[in-house]
Coordinates of C-alpha atoms in Angstrom, one line a residue:
Chain N
S231 CA 1.2 24.4 1.3
L232 CA 1.2 25.2 -2.4
S233 CA 0.9 28.7 -3.7
A234 CA -1.3 29.9 -6.5
S235 CA 1.7 31.1 -8.5
E236 CA 3.1 27.6 -8.5
S237 CA 0.0 26.4 -10.3
F238 CA 0.3 28.7 -13.3
P239 CA 2.8 26.7 -15.4
M240 CA 0.9 23.6 -14.5
S241 CA -2.4 24.8 -15.9
Q242 CA -0.6 25.5 -19.1
L243 CA 0.4 21.8 -19.3
F244 CA -3.3 20.8 -19.1
V245 CA -4.5 23.3 -21.6
K246 CA -2.0 22.3 -24.2
V247 CA -2.6 18.5 -24.3
D248 CA -6.0 16.8 -24.4
E249 CA -4.9 13.2 -24.6
V250 CA -2.6 13.3 -21.6
G251 CA -5.1 11.7 -19.3
A252 CA -6.0 9.0 -21.7
E253 CA -2.4 8.2 -22.3
A254 CA -1.5 8.2 -18.6
L255 CA -4.3 5.8 -17.7
G256 CA -3.4 3.6 -20.6
R257 CA 0.3 3.5 -19.7
L258 CA -0.6 2.8 -16.1
L259 CA -2.6 -0.3 -17.1
V260 CA 0.3 -1.5 -19.4
V261 CA 3.3 -0.8 -17.2
Y262 CA 1.6 -2.0 -14.0
P263 CA -0.8 -4.6 -15.3
W264 CA -2.1 -5.4 -11.8
T265 CA -4.0 -2.1 -12.0
Q266 CA -6.2 -3.6 -14.6
R267 CA -8.1 -5.2 -11.7
F268 CA -10.3 -2.1 -11.5
F269 CA -11.1 -2.0 -15.1
E270 CA -12.1 -5.5 -16.1
H271 CA -15.4 -4.2 -17.4
F272 CA -13.7 -2.0 -19.9
G273 CA -13.4 -4.7 -22.5
D274 CA -10.3 -5.6 -24.4
L275 CA -7.1 -5.0 -22.4
S276 CA -5.2 -7.9 -23.8
S277 CA -2.3 -6.0 -25.4
A278 CA -0.6 -2.7 -25.1
D279 CA -2.3 -1.6 -28.4
A280 CA -5.7 -2.8 -27.2
V281 CA -5.3 -0.8 -23.9
L282 CA -4.1 2.4 -25.5
G283 CA -6.8 2.2 -28.2
N284 CA -9.6 1.2 -25.8
A285 CA -12.3 3.9 -25.9
K286 CA -13.4 3.4 -22.3
V287 CA -9.8 3.8 -21.1
K288 CA -9.4 7.0 -23.1
A289 CA -12.7 8.4 -21.8
H290 CA -11.9 7.5 -18.2
G291 CA -8.4 8.9 -18.5
K292 CA -9.8 12.2 -19.7
K293 CA -12.2 12.2 -16.8
V294 CA -9.4 11.6 -14.3
L295 CA -7.3 14.3 -15.7
D296 CA -10.1 16.8 -15.7
S297 CA -10.6 16.1 -12.0
F298 CA -6.9 16.4 -11.4
S299 CA -6.7 19.8 -13.2
N300 CA -9.6 20.9 -11.1
G301 CA -7.5 20.1 -8.1
V302 CA -4.7 22.3 -9.5
Q303 CA -7.2 25.3 -9.3
H304 CA -7.7 24.6 -5.6
L305 CA -4.3 24.0 -4.2
D306 CA -5.2 25.8 -1.0
D307 CA -7.8 23.1 -0.2
L308 CA -7.1 19.8 -1.8
K309 CA -8.5 17.8 1.0
G310 CA -11.9 19.6 0.7
T311 CA -11.8 19.5 -3.1
F312 CA -11.3 15.7 -3.2
A313 CA -13.3 14.7 -0.1
E314 CA -16.2 13.2 -2.0
L315 CA -13.9 11.5 -4.5
S316 CA -11.9 10.1 -1.6
E317 CA -15.0 8.5 -0.1
L318 CA -16.0 7.2 -3.4
H319 CA -12.6 5.5 -4.1
C320 CA -12.7 4.0 -0.6
D321 CA -16.3 2.9 -0.2
K322 CA -17.4 2.1 -3.7
L323 CA -14.4 1.6 -5.9
H324 CA -12.1 0.0 -3.2
V325 CA -8.9 1.4 -4.7
D326 CA -5.7 1.1 -2.8
P327 CA -4.4 4.7 -2.4
E328 CA -1.0 3.4 -3.6
N329 CA -2.5 3.5 -7.1
F330 CA -2.9 7.3 -6.9
R331 CA 0.8 7.7 -6.5
L332 CA 1.4 5.2 -9.3
L333 CA -0.8 7.1 -11.7
G334 CA 0.8 10.3 -10.6
N335 CA 4.2 8.9 -11.5
V336 CA 3.0 7.8 -14.9
L337 CA 1.4 11.2 -15.5
V338 CA 4.9 12.8 -14.9
I339 CA 6.4 10.6 -17.6
V340 CA 3.6 11.3 -20.1
L341 CA 4.1 15.1 -19.6
A342 CA 7.8 14.7 -20.0
R343 CA 7.1 12.8 -23.3
H344 CA 4.9 15.6 -24.6
F345 CA 6.8 18.6 -23.4
G346 CA 10.4 17.4 -23.7
K347 CA 12.8 20.0 -22.5
E348 CA 10.0 22.4 -21.5
F349 CA 9.2 20.0 -18.7
T350 CA 12.2 21.3 -16.8
P351 CA 13.4 19.9 -13.5
E352 CA 11.8 22.9 -11.7
L353 CA 8.4 22.3 -13.4
Q354 CA 8.7 18.6 -12.6
A355 CA 9.4 19.4 -9.0
E356 CA 6.3 21.7 -8.7
F357 CA 4.1 19.2 -10.5
Q358 CA 5.2 16.3 -8.3
K359 CA 4.3 18.3 -5.2
V360 CA 0.8 18.7 -6.6
V361 CA 0.6 15.0 -7.5
A362 CA 1.6 14.1 -4.0
G363 CA -0.9 16.6 -2.6
V364 CA -3.7 15.2 -4.7
A365 CA -2.8 11.6 -3.9
S366 CA -2.8 12.4 -0.2
A367 CA -6.2 14.2 -0.5
L368 CA -7.7 11.2 -2.3
A369 CA -6.5 9.0 0.5
H370 CA -7.6 11.3 3.3
R371 CA -11.2 10.0 3.8
Y372 CA -10.2 6.3 3.8
H373 CA -11.4 4.5 6.8
Chain Z
M21 CA 12.3 -12.5 -15.6
L22 CA 12.7 -10.5 -18.8
S23 CA 11.1 -11.7 -22.0
A24 CA 13.0 -11.6 -25.3
Q25 CA 10.9 -8.6 -26.4
E26 CA 11.6 -6.8 -23.1
R27 CA 15.3 -7.4 -23.6
A28 CA 15.1 -6.0 -27.1
H29 CA 13.3 -2.8 -25.9
I30 CA 15.9 -2.3 -23.1
A31 CA 18.8 -2.7 -25.5
Q32 CA 17.0 -0.4 -28.1
V33 CA 16.7 2.4 -25.5
W34 CA 20.2 1.9 -24.3
D35 CA 21.5 2.4 -27.8
L36 CA 20.1 5.9 -27.7
I37 CA 21.8 6.6 -24.4
A38 CA 25.2 5.0 -25.2
G39 CA 27.8 7.6 -25.8
H40 CA 25.8 10.2 -23.9
E41 CA 26.1 8.7 -20.4
A42 CA 27.5 12.0 -19.0
S43 CA 24.7 14.3 -20.2
F44 CA 21.9 11.8 -19.4
G45 CA 23.4 11.1 -16.0
A46 CA 23.9 14.8 -15.2
E47 CA 20.2 15.5 -16.1
L48 CA 19.1 12.6 -14.1
L49 CA 20.9 13.8 -11.0
L50 CA 19.8 17.4 -11.6
R51 CA 16.1 16.3 -11.7
L52 CA 16.6 14.1 -8.7
F53 CA 18.1 16.9 -6.6
T54 CA 15.5 19.4 -7.8
V55 CA 12.4 17.2 -7.3
Y56 CA 13.7 15.4 -4.2
P57 CA 16.1 17.7 -2.4
S58 CA 16.4 15.3 0.5
T59 CA 18.3 12.9 -1.8
K60 CA 21.3 15.3 -1.7
V61 CA 22.1 13.9 1.7
Y62 CA 23.7 10.9 -0.1
F63 CA 25.9 13.2 -2.2
R64 CA 27.5 15.5 0.3
H65 CA 30.8 14.9 -1.3
L66 CA 29.5 16.9 -4.3
G67 CA 28.9 19.9 -2.1
D68 CA 25.7 21.8 -1.3
Q69 CA 25.1 23.0 -4.9
P70 CA 26.8 20.5 -7.2
D71 CA 28.1 22.2 -10.3
E72 CA 27.8 21.0 -13.9
V73 CA 31.3 19.4 -13.9
Q74 CA 30.4 17.3 -10.8
L75 CA 27.0 16.3 -12.2
L76 CA 28.5 15.2 -15.5
S77 CA 31.3 13.3 -13.8
H78 CA 29.1 11.5 -11.3
G79 CA 26.2 11.1 -13.8
Q80 CA 28.5 9.4 -16.2
R81 CA 29.7 7.0 -13.6
M82 CA 26.2 6.0 -12.7
L83 CA 25.0 5.6 -16.2
Q84 CA 28.1 3.6 -17.2
A85 CA 27.1 1.2 -14.4
V86 CA 23.6 1.0 -15.9
G87 CA 25.2 0.2 -19.2
V88 CA 27.0 -2.7 -17.7
A89 CA 23.7 -3.9 -16.2
V90 CA 22.1 -3.7 -19.6
Q91 CA 25.0 -5.7 -21.1
Y92 CA 24.6 -8.4 -18.5
M93 CA 20.9 -8.1 -17.8
D94 CA 20.5 -11.9 -17.5
N95 CA 23.1 -12.0 -14.8
L96 CA 22.6 -8.9 -12.7
H97 CA 23.7 -10.6 -9.4
A98 CA 27.1 -11.4 -10.7
V99 CA 27.8 -8.1 -12.4
L100 CA 26.3 -5.8 -9.7
S101 CA 27.7 -7.7 -6.7
P102 CA 30.5 -5.1 -6.0
L103 CA 28.0 -2.3 -6.3
A104 CA 25.6 -4.2 -4.0
D105 CA 28.3 -4.4 -1.4
L106 CA 29.1 -0.7 -1.8
H107 CA 25.5 0.3 -1.3
A108 CA 25.0 -2.0 1.7
Q109 CA 28.1 -1.3 3.6
V110 CA 29.3 2.1 2.6
L111 CA 26.6 4.2 1.0
R112 CA 23.6 2.7 2.9
V113 CA 21.1 4.6 0.7
D114 CA 17.6 4.0 2.2
P115 CA 15.9 1.4 0.0
T116 CA 12.8 3.5 -0.5
N117 CA 15.0 5.7 -2.8
F118 CA 15.4 2.9 -5.4
P119 CA 13.2 2.5 -8.3
G120 CA 10.2 0.2 -8.0
P121 CA 6.6 1.1 -8.6
S122 CA 6.0 2.4 -5.2
H123 CA 9.5 3.6 -4.3
R124 CA 10.8 7.1 -4.5
P125 CA 13.0 7.0 -7.6
L126 CA 16.7 7.5 -7.0
L127 CA 17.1 6.6 -10.7
R128 CA 14.3 8.8 -12.1
Q129 CA 15.8 7.9 -15.4
L130 CA 12.4 7.3 -16.9
V131 CA 11.5 11.0 -16.9
V132 CA 14.9 11.8 -18.5
L133 CA 14.2 9.2 -21.1
A134 CA 10.7 10.4 -21.7
S135 CA 11.7 14.0 -22.1
H136 CA 14.5 13.2 -24.5
L137 CA 12.9 10.4 -26.6
Q138 CA 9.4 11.9 -26.5
G139 CA 7.5 10.4 -29.4
E140 CA 9.9 7.5 -29.7
Y141 CA 9.4 6.5 -26.0
T142 CA 6.8 3.8 -26.5
V143 CA 4.8 2.2 -23.7
E144 CA 6.6 -1.0 -24.4
M145 CA 10.0 0.7 -23.7
Q146 CA 8.6 2.3 -20.6
A147 CA 7.3 -1.0 -19.3
A148 CA 10.6 -2.8 -20.1
W149 CA 12.8 -0.2 -18.5
D150 CA 10.6 0.1 -15.4
K151 CA 10.8 -3.6 -14.9
F152 CA 14.6 -3.7 -15.6
L153 CA 15.4 -0.8 -13.2
T154 CA 13.3 -2.4 -10.5
G155 CA 15.3 -5.6 -11.0
V156 CA 18.6 -3.6 -10.7
A157 CA 17.3 -2.0 -7.5
V158 CA 16.4 -5.3 -6.0
V159 CA 20.0 -6.5 -6.6
L160 CA 21.6 -3.3 -5.3
T161 CA 19.7 -3.5 -2.0
E162 CA 19.8 -7.2 -1.6
K163 CA 22.7 -7.3 0.8
Y164 CA 21.3 -4.6 3.2
R165 CA 20.4 -7.2 5.8

């Protein structure tokens, strides 16, 4: 399990950068274009610029990251914290849990972009453990 | 298949790495071992706690191979064939370690690129390199069975 002390540097990452969620979702949709299947109602996704500039993508990205950072505050009970969202992603949104891992990987790259050398190997390791934990929690209620 | 634009992005990024293969490669390995300690099983010859000299040396070798792949990105099969044999017959690194959207990334180069290039690491470069490295991984694991 993940300790509270491990989450301290990570919450710093979220406080510092607002646009991380928007950029992570945008890059996911560009780098792995098949993920656009969940966002056809978002309007223009026809080019990288269109995706990254899309207001709905940005808003949704922020929402996703807010939820993720909430998870960071509850590392002792990720499955409980994400139980409802897990059911939602299974029953209503029909999202393959593989996509949670994909988004997590893109998030790591976006953080590395923003924080450069500050995103040390150790911080990356801690963060990736959280990403794996959140992805697993989101997949937990699938049936 | 890589488009002309993708090839240009790949070459553009490589230009920023060329000449720095050792330091990029060392950081890549350091991040790999720190984030995925289990990958050290494939590098026992570097010892339990590989030192900087070893990381630089091995990192350089790996990145030089990537440089060759960049140079011959239209003919990866031919140029990577000896390495494919090596990985299949000698190294036998589990295929899930190789880059690919859902694979654990042996070449977590993209994080190294992102942290060094930062603002310059555009989404087009990320997409092109992700695709390119996935292609390299396919060739490297092609002879496994």
